[in-house]
Coordinates of C-alpha atoms in Angstrom, one line a residue:
Chain A
M827 CA 31.2 -13.5 8.0
K828 CA 30.2 -10.2 6.6
K829 CA 30.6 -11.5 3.1
I830 CA 28.1 -14.3 3.7
I831 CA 25.6 -11.9 5.1
Y832 CA 25.8 -9.7 2.1
C833 CA 25.4 -12.7 -0.1
L834 CA 22.3 -13.8 1.8
L835 CA 20.8 -10.3 1.6
V836 CA 21.2 -10.4 -2.1
I837 CA 19.4 -13.7 -2.3
L838 CA 16.6 -12.5 -0.1
S839 CA 16.2 -9.4 -2.1
V840 CA 16.0 -11.5 -5.3
I841 CA 13.1 -13.5 -3.7
L842 CA 11.5 -10.2 -2.6
A843 CA 12.0 -8.8 -6.1
A844 CA 10.4 -11.8 -7.6
G845 CA 7.4 -11.2 -5.4
C846 CA 7.3 -7.5 -6.1
V847 CA 7.7 -7.8 -9.9
N848 CA 4.7 -10.0 -10.0
Q849 CA 2.7 -7.9 -7.6
G850 CA 3.5 -5.0 -9.9
G851 CA 2.3 -7.1 -12.8
T852 CA -1.0 -7.9 -11.2
T853 CA -1.7 -4.4 -10.0
N854 CA -0.8 -3.0 -13.4
Q855 CA -3.2 -5.2 -15.2
P856 CA -6.5 -3.7 -13.9
T857 CA -5.4 -0.2 -14.6
N858 CA -4.5 -1.2 -18.2
T859 CA -7.8 -3.0 -18.8
G860 CA -9.7 -0.6 -16.6
M861 CA -9.4 2.0 -19.4
T862 CA -11.4 -0.1 -21.7
E863 CA -13.7 -2.3 -19.6
E864 CA -15.3 -2.0 -16.3
K865 CA -14.5 -4.1 -13.2
P866 CA -15.3 -7.7 -14.0
K867 CA -18.0 -9.5 -12.0
V868 CA -16.8 -12.6 -10.2
L869 CA -18.8 -15.8 -9.6
T870 CA -17.6 -18.8 -7.5
I871 CA -19.1 -22.0 -8.7
S872 CA -18.4 -25.3 -7.0
T873 CA -18.7 -28.2 -9.5
T874 CA -18.4 -32.0 -9.7
T875 CA -15.0 -33.3 -10.7
S876 CA -16.3 -34.9 -14.0
V877 CA -17.2 -31.5 -15.4
Y878 CA -13.9 -30.1 -14.2
N879 CA -11.5 -32.8 -15.3
T880 CA -12.7 -32.7 -18.9
G881 CA -11.8 -29.0 -19.1
L882 CA -15.4 -27.9 -19.8
T883 CA -15.2 -25.5 -16.9
E884 CA -12.1 -23.8 -18.3
A885 CA -13.6 -23.5 -21.7
L886 CA -16.7 -21.8 -20.1
A887 CA -14.5 -19.5 -18.0
Q888 CA -12.5 -18.4 -21.0
K889 CA -15.7 -17.7 -23.0
F890 CA -17.3 -15.7 -20.1
K891 CA -14.2 -13.7 -19.5
K892 CA -14.0 -12.8 -23.2
D893 CA -17.6 -12.3 -24.1
Y894 CA -19.1 -10.9 -20.9
N895 CA -16.2 -9.8 -18.7
I896 CA -17.4 -12.2 -16.0
I897 CA -14.9 -14.3 -14.1
L898 CA -16.1 -17.8 -13.4
K899 CA -14.1 -19.4 -10.5
F900 CA -14.8 -23.1 -10.8
I901 CA -13.9 -25.1 -7.7
P902 CA -13.8 -28.9 -8.2
N903 CA -15.2 -30.6 -5.2
G904 CA -17.5 -33.5 -6.1
T905 CA -21.2 -33.2 -5.5
G906 CA -21.0 -33.6 -1.7
G907 CA -18.2 -31.0 -1.4
A908 CA -20.0 -28.6 -3.8
I909 CA -23.1 -28.6 -1.6
K910 CA -21.0 -28.1 1.5
D911 CA -19.3 -25.1 -0.2
A912 CA -22.6 -23.5 -1.1
E913 CA -24.0 -24.1 2.4
S914 CA -21.0 -22.4 4.0
G915 CA -21.4 -19.4 1.8
A916 CA -18.4 -19.9 -0.4
S917 CA -20.1 -20.2 -3.7
D918 CA -22.7 -18.4 -5.8
A919 CA -23.9 -21.5 -7.6
I920 CA -23.3 -25.2 -7.9
I921 CA -23.1 -27.6 -10.9
V922 CA -23.8 -31.1 -9.8
H923 CA -25.3 -34.5 -10.9
A924 CA -27.0 -36.3 -8.0
V925 CA -30.7 -35.5 -7.9
S926 CA -31.3 -37.0 -4.4
E927 CA -28.6 -34.8 -2.9
E928 CA -29.8 -31.8 -4.8
A929 CA -33.4 -32.3 -3.6
K930 CA -32.0 -32.3 0.0
F931 CA -30.1 -29.2 -0.7
L932 CA -33.2 -27.4 -2.0
N933 CA -35.3 -28.6 0.8
E934 CA -32.9 -27.2 3.4
G935 CA -33.5 -23.8 1.7
Y936 CA -30.0 -23.2 0.4
G937 CA -30.7 -23.4 -3.3
V938 CA -33.2 -22.0 -5.8
N939 CA -34.0 -22.2 -9.5
R940 CA -32.5 -25.6 -10.2
K941 CA -32.1 -26.1 -14.0
V942 CA -31.2 -29.2 -15.9
F943 CA -28.8 -28.3 -18.7
A944 CA -27.0 -31.4 -19.9
Y945 CA -26.9 -35.2 -19.7
N946 CA -24.8 -38.1 -20.7
F947 CA -24.5 -41.7 -19.6
F948 CA -22.6 -43.5 -16.9
I949 CA -20.8 -46.6 -18.2
I950 CA -19.8 -49.9 -16.6
V951 CA -16.2 -50.6 -17.6
G952 CA -14.3 -53.8 -17.1
P953 CA -11.4 -56.0 -18.3
K954 CA -11.3 -57.0 -22.0
D955 CA -11.9 -60.7 -21.3
D956 CA -15.0 -59.9 -19.3
P957 CA -15.0 -62.7 -16.8
A958 CA -18.5 -61.9 -15.5
H959 CA -19.9 -61.8 -19.1
I960 CA -21.8 -58.5 -18.8
K961 CA -21.1 -57.1 -22.3
G962 CA -24.3 -55.6 -23.8
L963 CA -26.5 -56.5 -20.8
N964 CA -28.7 -53.9 -19.1
P965 CA -26.9 -52.4 -16.1
I966 CA -29.0 -54.1 -13.3
E967 CA -28.5 -57.6 -14.9
A968 CA -24.8 -56.7 -15.3
L969 CA -24.3 -55.9 -11.6
K970 CA -26.1 -59.1 -10.6
R971 CA -23.6 -61.1 -12.8
I972 CA -20.7 -59.2 -11.3
Y973 CA -21.9 -60.0 -7.8
K974 CA -22.1 -63.7 -8.7
A975 CA -18.7 -63.7 -10.4
G976 CA -17.3 -61.8 -7.4
E977 CA -18.6 -64.3 -4.9
E978 CA -17.0 -67.1 -7.1
G979 CA -13.7 -65.1 -7.0
K980 CA -13.7 -64.4 -10.7
A981 CA -14.3 -60.6 -10.7
I982 CA -13.4 -57.5 -8.7
W983 CA -15.6 -54.4 -8.4
V984 CA -14.0 -51.1 -7.6
S985 CA -16.1 -48.4 -6.0
R986 CA -15.2 -44.7 -5.4
D987 CA -17.0 -44.5 -2.0
D988 CA -16.4 -40.7 -1.9
K989 CA -20.0 -39.4 -1.9
S990 CA -19.6 -38.1 -5.4
G991 CA -22.4 -38.0 -7.9
T992 CA -21.0 -41.1 -9.6
N993 CA -20.8 -42.9 -6.2
V994 CA -24.4 -41.9 -5.4
K995 CA -25.4 -43.4 -8.7
E996 CA -23.5 -46.6 -8.0
I997 CA -25.2 -47.0 -4.7
T998 CA -28.6 -46.6 -6.3
L999 CA -27.7 -49.1 -9.0
W1000 CA -26.7 -51.7 -6.5
K1001 CA -29.9 -51.1 -4.6
L1002 CA -31.9 -51.6 -7.8
A1003 CA -30.0 -54.9 -8.3
G1004 CA -31.1 -55.9 -4.8
Y1005 CA -27.9 -55.4 -2.8
N1006 CA -27.0 -53.2 0.1
Y1007 CA -24.0 -51.0 -0.5
D1008 CA -22.7 -51.1 3.1
E1009 CA -22.9 -54.9 3.1
L1010 CA -21.1 -55.1 -0.2
K1011 CA -18.2 -53.0 1.2
T1012 CA -17.4 -55.9 3.5
K1013 CA -16.8 -58.3 0.6
K1014 CA -13.3 -59.3 -0.4
W1015 CA -13.9 -58.7 -4.1
F1016 CA -15.5 -55.2 -3.5
R1017 CA -12.7 -52.6 -3.3
T1018 CA -13.1 -49.0 -2.4
T1019 CA -10.7 -46.2 -3.4
G1020 CA -12.1 -43.0 -1.8
E1021 CA -10.5 -41.3 -4.8
G1022 CA -11.7 -39.3 -7.8
M1023 CA -12.7 -41.0 -11.1
G1024 CA -9.3 -40.8 -12.7
D1025 CA -7.4 -42.6 -9.9
T1026 CA -10.2 -45.1 -9.5
L1027 CA -10.0 -45.9 -13.2
K1028 CA -6.2 -46.4 -13.0
Y1029 CA -6.7 -48.7 -10.0
T1030 CA -9.4 -50.7 -11.8
N1031 CA -7.1 -51.0 -14.8
E1032 CA -4.4 -52.3 -12.5
V1033 CA -6.5 -55.0 -10.8
K1034 CA -8.4 -55.8 -14.0
G1035 CA -11.7 -55.0 -12.2
Y1036 CA -15.1 -53.5 -13.0
T1037 CA -16.2 -50.1 -12.1
L1038 CA -18.8 -47.4 -12.8
S1039 CA -17.4 -44.4 -14.6
D1040 CA -18.7 -41.2 -16.2
I1041 CA -18.2 -41.3 -20.0
A1042 CA -16.1 -38.2 -20.1
T1043 CA -13.3 -39.2 -17.8
F1044 CA -13.2 -42.7 -19.3
L1045 CA -12.8 -41.3 -22.9
V1046 CA -10.0 -39.0 -21.8
Y1047 CA -8.1 -41.7 -20.1
K1048 CA -8.7 -44.2 -22.9
K1049 CA -7.4 -41.8 -25.5
E1050 CA -4.2 -41.2 -23.5
G1051 CA -3.6 -44.9 -23.3
I1052 CA -3.6 -45.0 -19.5
I1053 CA -6.1 -47.7 -19.0
P1054 CA -5.4 -50.3 -21.8
N1055 CA -7.0 -53.1 -19.9
L1056 CA -10.4 -51.5 -19.6
E1057 CA -13.3 -51.6 -22.1
K1058 CA -16.7 -50.0 -22.1
L1059 CA -19.0 -53.0 -21.5
V1060 CA -22.4 -51.5 -20.6
D1061 CA -23.2 -48.0 -21.9
K1062 CA -26.9 -47.9 -22.4
G1063 CA -29.9 -48.0 -20.2
E1064 CA -32.3 -45.8 -18.5
S1065 CA -30.7 -46.2 -15.1
L1066 CA -27.3 -45.1 -16.4
T1067 CA -28.6 -41.6 -17.4
N1068 CA -26.4 -38.9 -15.8
V1069 CA -28.1 -35.5 -15.5
Y1070 CA -26.3 -32.3 -14.8
A1071 CA -28.0 -29.4 -13.2
I1072 CA -27.1 -25.9 -12.0
I1073 CA -28.5 -24.6 -8.7
I1074 CA -28.3 -21.0 -7.6
V1075 CA -27.6 -20.2 -4.0
N1076 CA -30.7 -18.8 -2.3
P1077 CA -29.9 -15.1 -1.7
N1078 CA -32.4 -14.9 1.2
K1079 CA -30.6 -17.7 3.1
I1080 CA -27.0 -16.7 2.3
K1081 CA -26.1 -13.0 2.1
G1082 CA -23.6 -11.4 -0.1
K1083 CA -23.9 -13.7 -3.1
D1084 CA -24.2 -12.4 -6.7
F1085 CA -27.7 -13.8 -7.5
K1086 CA -28.1 -11.7 -10.6
T1087 CA -24.9 -12.8 -12.3
A1088 CA -25.4 -16.4 -11.3
M1089 CA -28.8 -16.3 -13.0
F1090 CA -27.2 -14.8 -16.1
L1091 CA -24.9 -17.9 -16.2
E1092 CA -27.9 -20.2 -15.7
K1093 CA -29.9 -18.6 -18.5
W1094 CA -26.9 -18.7 -20.8
L1095 CA -26.3 -22.4 -20.1
V1096 CA -29.9 -23.3 -21.2
S1097 CA -30.0 -20.8 -24.0
E1098 CA -29.5 -21.8 -27.6
K1099 CA -26.0 -20.4 -27.5
G1100 CA -25.0 -22.3 -24.4
Q1101 CA -26.6 -25.6 -25.5
K1102 CA -24.7 -25.4 -28.8
F1103 CA -21.5 -24.7 -26.8
L1104 CA -22.0 -27.8 -24.7
E1105 CA -22.7 -29.9 -27.8
E1106 CA -19.5 -28.8 -29.5
F1107 CA -17.3 -29.1 -26.5
G1108 CA -14.8 -32.0 -26.7
K1109 CA -15.8 -33.0 -30.2
D1110 CA -12.5 -32.0 -31.8
K1111 CA -10.5 -33.8 -29.1
Y1112 CA -12.5 -36.9 -28.4
G1113 CA -14.5 -37.3 -31.6
T1114 CA -17.8 -37.3 -29.6
T1115 CA -19.9 -35.0 -27.6
L1116 CA -19.2 -35.3 -23.8
F1117 CA -22.1 -33.4 -22.5
Y1118 CA -25.4 -33.6 -24.5
P1119 CA -27.6 -30.6 -24.4
A1120 CA -30.8 -31.4 -22.5
V1121 CA -33.2 -28.5 -23.1
N1122 CA -34.2 -29.5 -26.6
V1123 CA -34.8 -33.1 -25.7
L1124 CA -37.1 -32.0 -22.9
E1125 CA -38.9 -29.4 -25.0
E1126 CA -39.6 -31.7 -27.8
K1127 CA -40.1 -34.7 -25.6
K1128 CA -37.7 -36.9 -27.6
E1129 CA -38.4 -40.5 -26.8
P1130 CA -37.0 -42.3 -24.9
I1131 CA -34.3 -40.0 -23.7
Y1132 CA -36.5 -37.3 -22.2
K1133 CA -38.2 -39.9 -20.0
W1134 CA -34.8 -41.1 -18.9
I1135 CA -33.7 -37.6 -18.0
V1136 CA -36.9 -37.0 -16.1
K1137 CA -36.7 -40.2 -14.1
N1138 CA -33.0 -39.7 -13.3
G1139 CA -32.7 -36.0 -13.0
F1140 CA -36.1 -34.6 -11.9
I1141 CA -37.5 -34.2 -8.4
K1142 CA -40.7 -36.2 -7.8
E1143 CA -43.3 -34.5 -5.7
G1144 CA -46.9 -35.7 -5.7
D1145 CA -48.2 -36.3 -9.2
Y1146 CA -45.4 -34.5 -11.0
Y1147 CA -41.8 -34.7 -11.8
Y1148 CA -40.3 -31.2 -11.3
E1149 CA -37.1 -29.8 -12.7
C1150 CA -37.4 -27.4 -9.8
P1151 CA -40.4 -27.6 -7.4
E1152 CA -42.4 -24.4 -7.6
K1153 CA -41.6 -23.3 -4.0
F1154 CA -37.9 -23.1 -4.9
I1155 CA -38.4 -20.9 -7.9
Y1156 CA -37.3 -17.4 -7.0
N1157 CA -37.4 -14.1 -8.9
T1158 CA -37.0 -15.3 -12.4
T1159 CA -38.8 -15.4 -15.8
L1160 CA -37.1 -18.6 -16.7
K1161 CA -39.4 -21.5 -17.5
F1162 CA -39.0 -24.8 -15.6
F1163 CA -40.1 -28.1 -16.9
K1164 CA -42.6 -30.4 -15.1
F1165 CA -44.1 -33.7 -16.3
P1166 CA -47.0 -35.7 -14.9
V1167 CA -45.8 -38.9 -13.3
S1168 CA -48.4 -40.9 -15.3
E1169 CA -46.9 -39.6 -18.6
I1170 CA -43.3 -40.6 -17.5
E1171 CA -44.0 -43.9 -15.8
G1172 CA -47.1 -45.0 -17.8
Chain B
M908 CA 7.5 -49.8 -20.6
L909 CA 4.5 -47.6 -20.7
I910 CA 5.9 -45.4 -17.9
V911 CA 9.3 -45.0 -19.5
E912 CA 7.8 -44.1 -22.8
Y913 CA 5.6 -41.5 -21.1
I914 CA 8.5 -39.9 -19.2
I915 CA 10.6 -39.6 -22.4
K916 CA 7.8 -38.3 -24.5
G917 CA 6.6 -36.0 -21.8
F918 CA 10.0 -34.7 -21.1
L919 CA 10.6 -33.8 -24.8
E920 CA 7.3 -32.1 -25.1
A921 CA 7.9 -30.4 -21.7
L922 CA 11.0 -28.7 -23.0
D923 CA 8.9 -27.1 -25.7
L924 CA 6.2 -26.1 -23.2
I925 CA 8.5 -24.6 -20.6
H926 CA 8.5 -21.1 -22.0
H927 CA 4.8 -21.1 -22.7
P928 CA 3.1 -18.1 -21.1
Y929 CA 0.7 -20.4 -19.2
I930 CA 3.5 -22.3 -17.5
L931 CA 5.5 -19.1 -16.7
D932 CA 2.4 -17.4 -15.3
I933 CA 1.8 -20.3 -12.9
A934 CA 5.5 -20.5 -12.0
C935 CA 5.5 -16.7 -11.2
R936 CA 2.4 -17.0 -9.1
S937 CA 4.0 -19.8 -7.2
L938 CA 7.1 -17.7 -6.5
K939 CA 5.0 -14.7 -5.5
V940 CA 2.6 -16.6 -3.2
S941 CA 5.3 -18.6 -1.4
G942 CA 7.7 -15.6 -1.3
S943 CA 5.1 -13.4 0.2
A944 CA 4.1 -16.2 2.7
T945 CA 7.8 -16.5 3.7
I946 CA 8.1 -12.8 4.3
L947 CA 4.8 -12.6 6.2
S948 CA 5.9 -15.5 8.3
L949 CA 9.2 -13.9 9.1
F950 CA 7.4 -10.8 10.4
F951 CA 5.8 -12.7 13.2
S952 CA 8.2 -15.6 13.7
V953 CA 11.4 -13.6 14.1
P954 CA 10.3 -11.4 17.1
I955 CA 8.6 -14.4 18.8
S956 CA 11.6 -16.6 18.3
I957 CA 14.0 -14.0 19.6
L958 CA 12.0 -13.6 22.8
I959 CA 11.8 -17.4 23.3
G960 CA 15.4 -17.9 22.4
L961 CA 17.0 -15.2 24.5
Y962 CA 15.1 -15.5 27.8
E963 CA 14.6 -18.3 30.3
F964 CA 11.1 -18.7 31.7
K965 CA 8.7 -21.3 33.0
G966 CA 7.2 -23.5 30.4
K967 CA 9.8 -22.8 27.8
M968 CA 10.4 -26.4 27.1
I969 CA 6.6 -27.0 26.6
I970 CA 6.4 -24.1 24.1
K971 CA 9.4 -25.4 22.2
N972 CA 7.9 -28.8 22.1
L973 CA 4.6 -27.4 20.9
I974 CA 6.4 -25.5 18.1
N975 CA 8.1 -28.6 17.0
T976 CA 4.8 -30.5 17.0
F977 CA 3.1 -27.8 14.9
A978 CA 5.9 -28.0 12.4
G979 CA 4.9 -31.6 11.7
I980 CA 1.2 -31.0 10.9
P981 CA 0.4 -32.4 7.4
T982 CA -0.6 -29.7 4.9
V983 CA -4.0 -31.4 4.2
I984 CA -4.9 -30.9 7.9
W985 CA -3.8 -27.2 7.6
G986 CA -6.1 -27.1 4.5
L987 CA -9.0 -28.4 6.5
I988 CA -8.5 -26.1 9.5
L989 CA -8.0 -23.1 7.3
Y990 CA -11.1 -24.0 5.2
L991 CA -13.2 -24.0 8.3
M992 CA -11.7 -20.7 9.4
Y993 CA -12.2 -19.0 6.0
V994 CA -15.7 -20.1 5.1
P995 CA -17.9 -17.0 4.9
N996 CA -20.7 -18.7 6.9
G997 CA -19.4 -19.3 10.4
G998 CA -15.7 -19.1 9.8
I999 CA -13.8 -16.8 12.2
L1000 CA -12.0 -15.2 9.3
G1001 CA -15.0 -15.5 7.0
K1002 CA -15.4 -11.8 6.5
F1003 CA -12.0 -11.3 4.8
D1004 CA -12.7 -13.0 1.5
L1005 CA -9.8 -15.4 1.9
L1006 CA -11.3 -18.6 0.5
Y1007 CA -10.4 -19.4 -3.1
N1008 CA -8.1 -16.4 -3.1
V1009 CA -4.3 -16.0 -3.2
K1010 CA -4.5 -14.0 0.0
G1011 CA -5.8 -17.0 1.7
I1012 CA -3.0 -19.3 0.4
I1013 CA -0.4 -16.7 1.5
L1014 CA -1.7 -16.5 5.0
G1015 CA -2.1 -20.3 5.1
Q1016 CA 1.4 -21.0 3.9
A1017 CA 2.7 -18.4 6.3
L1018 CA 1.1 -20.2 9.2
L1019 CA 2.3 -23.5 7.9
I1020 CA 6.0 -22.5 7.9
T1021 CA 6.0 -20.3 11.0
P1022 CA 6.7 -23.2 13.4
L1023 CA 9.4 -24.5 11.1
I1024 CA 11.1 -21.1 10.8
S1025 CA 10.7 -20.4 14.6
S1026 CA 12.2 -23.6 15.7
I1027 CA 15.3 -23.0 13.5
I1028 CA 15.7 -19.4 14.8
I1029 CA 15.2 -20.4 18.4
D1030 CA 17.8 -23.1 18.2
A1031 CA 20.2 -20.7 16.5
I1032 CA 19.8 -18.0 19.1
E1033 CA 20.2 -20.4 22.0
K1034 CA 23.4 -21.7 20.5
T1035 CA 24.9 -18.3 19.8
E1036 CA 23.8 -17.0 23.2
K1037 CA 25.7 -19.8 25.0
I1038 CA 28.8 -18.9 23.1
F1039 CA 28.6 -15.1 23.2
R1040 CA 26.9 -14.0 26.4
K1041 CA 29.7 -14.8 28.8
L1042 CA 32.3 -13.6 26.3
C1043 CA 30.5 -10.2 25.9
Y1044 CA 30.2 -9.9 29.7
T1045 CA 33.9 -10.6 30.2
L1046 CA 34.7 -8.0 27.6
G1047 CA 32.6 -5.5 29.5
A1048 CA 29.6 -5.2 27.3
N1049 CA 26.2 -4.2 28.7
E1050 CA 23.0 -6.2 28.2
F1051 CA 21.9 -4.2 25.1
Q1052 CA 25.3 -4.7 23.4
T1053 CA 25.3 -8.4 24.3
I1054 CA 21.9 -8.9 22.7
K1055 CA 22.9 -6.9 19.6
T1056 CA 25.9 -9.2 19.2
I1057 CA 23.9 -12.4 19.6
L1058 CA 21.3 -11.2 17.0
K1059 CA 24.0 -10.2 14.6
E1060 CA 25.7 -13.6 14.9
S1061 CA 22.3 -15.3 14.4
L1062 CA 21.4 -13.4 11.2
P1063 CA 22.6 -16.0 8.8
W1064 CA 20.4 -18.5 10.6
I1065 CA 17.4 -16.3 10.3
L1066 CA 18.0 -16.0 6.5
L1067 CA 18.5 -19.7 6.3
S1068 CA 15.2 -20.4 8.2
G1069 CA 13.4 -18.1 5.7
I1070 CA 14.8 -20.1 2.7
I1071 CA 13.9 -23.4 4.3
G1072 CA 10.4 -22.1 5.0
F1073 CA 10.1 -20.9 1.4
N1074 CA 11.1 -24.3 0.2
R1075 CA 8.4 -25.9 2.3
A1076 CA 5.8 -23.4 1.2
I1077 CA 6.4 -23.7 -2.5
S1078 CA 6.3 -27.5 -2.5
E1079 CA 3.1 -27.9 -0.4
L1080 CA -0.1 -29.0 -2.1
G1081 CA -2.8 -29.3 0.6
I1082 CA -3.3 -25.7 1.4
A1083 CA -3.0 -24.4 -2.1
L1084 CA -5.6 -26.9 -3.3
T1085 CA -8.1 -26.7 -0.5
I1086 CA -7.9 -22.9 0.0
G1087 CA -6.9 -21.9 -3.5
G1088 CA -9.2 -24.1 -5.4
N1089 CA -6.9 -24.2 -8.4
V1090 CA -8.8 -21.4 -10.2
Y1091 CA -7.5 -20.5 -13.6
V1092 CA -9.3 -18.1 -16.0
P1093 CA -7.0 -16.9 -18.9
G1094 CA -6.4 -13.2 -18.6
A1095 CA -7.8 -12.8 -15.1
S1096 CA -4.6 -13.0 -13.1
D1097 CA -6.1 -11.1 -10.1
F1098 CA -8.5 -14.0 -9.5
N1099 CA -6.4 -17.0 -10.4
T1100 CA -5.0 -19.2 -7.7
R1101 CA -3.4 -22.0 -9.7
V1102 CA 0.2 -22.6 -8.5
L1103 CA 2.8 -25.2 -9.5
T1104 CA 1.7 -28.0 -7.2
T1105 CA -2.0 -27.7 -7.8
A1106 CA -1.4 -27.4 -11.6
I1107 CA 0.8 -30.5 -11.6
Q1108 CA -1.9 -32.4 -9.6
M1109 CA -4.7 -31.3 -12.0
H1110 CA -2.8 -32.0 -15.2
T1111 CA -1.9 -35.4 -13.9
V1112 CA -5.5 -36.2 -13.2
R1113 CA -6.4 -35.0 -16.7
A1114 CA -3.7 -37.2 -18.2
E1115 CA -1.9 -34.2 -19.7
F1116 CA 1.4 -35.5 -18.7
S1117 CA 3.7 -33.3 -20.8
T1118 CA 2.3 -30.2 -19.2
A1119 CA 2.6 -31.8 -15.7
I1120 CA 6.2 -32.7 -16.4
A1121 CA 7.0 -29.2 -17.7
L1122 CA 5.6 -27.8 -14.5
G1123 CA 7.4 -30.4 -12.5
I1124 CA 10.7 -29.5 -14.1
I1125 CA 10.3 -25.9 -13.1
L1126 CA 9.3 -26.8 -9.5
L1127 CA 12.2 -29.1 -9.1
T1128 CA 14.6 -26.5 -10.5
I1129 CA 13.4 -24.0 -8.0
I1130 CA 13.7 -26.5 -5.1
L1131 CA 17.1 -27.5 -6.4
I1132 CA 18.4 -23.9 -6.4
V1133 CA 16.9 -23.3 -3.0
N1134 CA 18.6 -26.4 -1.6
F1135 CA 21.9 -25.4 -3.1
I1136 CA 21.6 -22.0 -1.4
T1137 CA 20.7 -23.7 1.9
N1138 CA 23.7 -26.0 1.8
Y1139 CA 25.9 -23.1 0.9
I1140 CA 24.8 -21.1 3.8
K1141 CA 25.1 -24.0 6.2
K1142 CA 28.6 -24.6 5.1
S1143 CA 29.5 -21.0 5.4
I1144 CA 28.1 -20.8 8.9
E1145 CA 30.0 -23.9 10.1
T1146 CA 33.4 -22.8 8.8

């Protein structure tokens, strides 16, 4: 009996030692680095899954650690989850892509200084043989055809139904096509996964259905050969524009957040350096830019993209489309875009 | 076909990746977090279990049933409960900076495995008590000596419970993901919260299967060793 107990004590001490060695490692590190650099600043940023799953967040975190000694803790939560995080005081800023949700967040007083920094396009993907014949159509027409084919039992639509930015966009698109999302959910050909983009694409591939996807996740999965049955069928159109924005948590509403450092990140993202970084990201791996820089397009009013960005990523109030309505601009020298409604819609 | 190809290709690449510092860093963090959680949990589960195990009182059955029920709570629910407890705005533990932090995962995993550890220890003490109390009395031992003997005989079970708890902690995903947030900044190990399970989940979603498999091999090896030890102890106790 004694032997066993000794044996066990050895095992336990090994586990303990494993813990201690590591703890030693982590406590050693700051003293080592402390000689040369000061204590790093830490930001918690809740983001959408599409930004996270492509690895953009990690590339950013690495750059900020190296160049500015700022630790960016990115938490992938989807647009809805990111907003919840910010409201509960867990994050310093959010990076999201659902303008209607963002406007709500600003209006409730939680966020300030919203800035658009990148855009890309949602795409409608579907099976190679395209039973609903949507290839090359505009997105609204495509959805109408899918509805018809679905009713005839020829097509399946897969929806994320998880309140993510992509899902919010999908609901808007169905509305533009003249259908109510809640009614659609009762249809037999309309499947919901409640999962992230990756799993939803895998499921869509399995059932040879159609779905709305962000371009980045689709490219990653296509390249890895996970979704051989799916093809990009509709990839252009104003209503597919996907606009990414950063919002800083309002320091007057939620105490203890690092407003200054968060603003530094925001300014960097829209600076020439940051915009270049976004443009280059993913090029070597996927052969194409995943997140297009938005600042230059807005500044130089490049047709027709700037109008698409404004329509899909700006907040409409009165006669203007605002990047960030004036009442939500707080303590910054940063310039925010606004365009008259007549210019955009005329 | 596709899956088989992936597994073979992934496995071969994984063997190369296993000693990559990134993978080792994550594996070490996993051991550290779950090891600390186990030790923390033993600190409060051992005294409680000894009290419950040694003494008869009203409602003992109810408490034991409750402990068993708590042992079955899925980790995602723990994640949700802990998130609500940890959020700075309104959470009861909001002041302690536990959200998206390894401290938070350690406390969470410790709470997760406490019912499991407690129920094992309580059972063990009750069993040894039955055997030894009368024996000790007949040999003329006083109450203190009797309890000492019972605890001494239960010691292997207490260690066993710790190891089983560790196994549960290191293989759980829900708490590590919801509370940890899977943060990874190269060179900032104080702030990173990525552990084996969350890393596997993330690399799978990102379709980086080789990395996921390499991490999986490490996790499975740890669990295998732990299970081997568990079985060894069980066998030793029985014989």
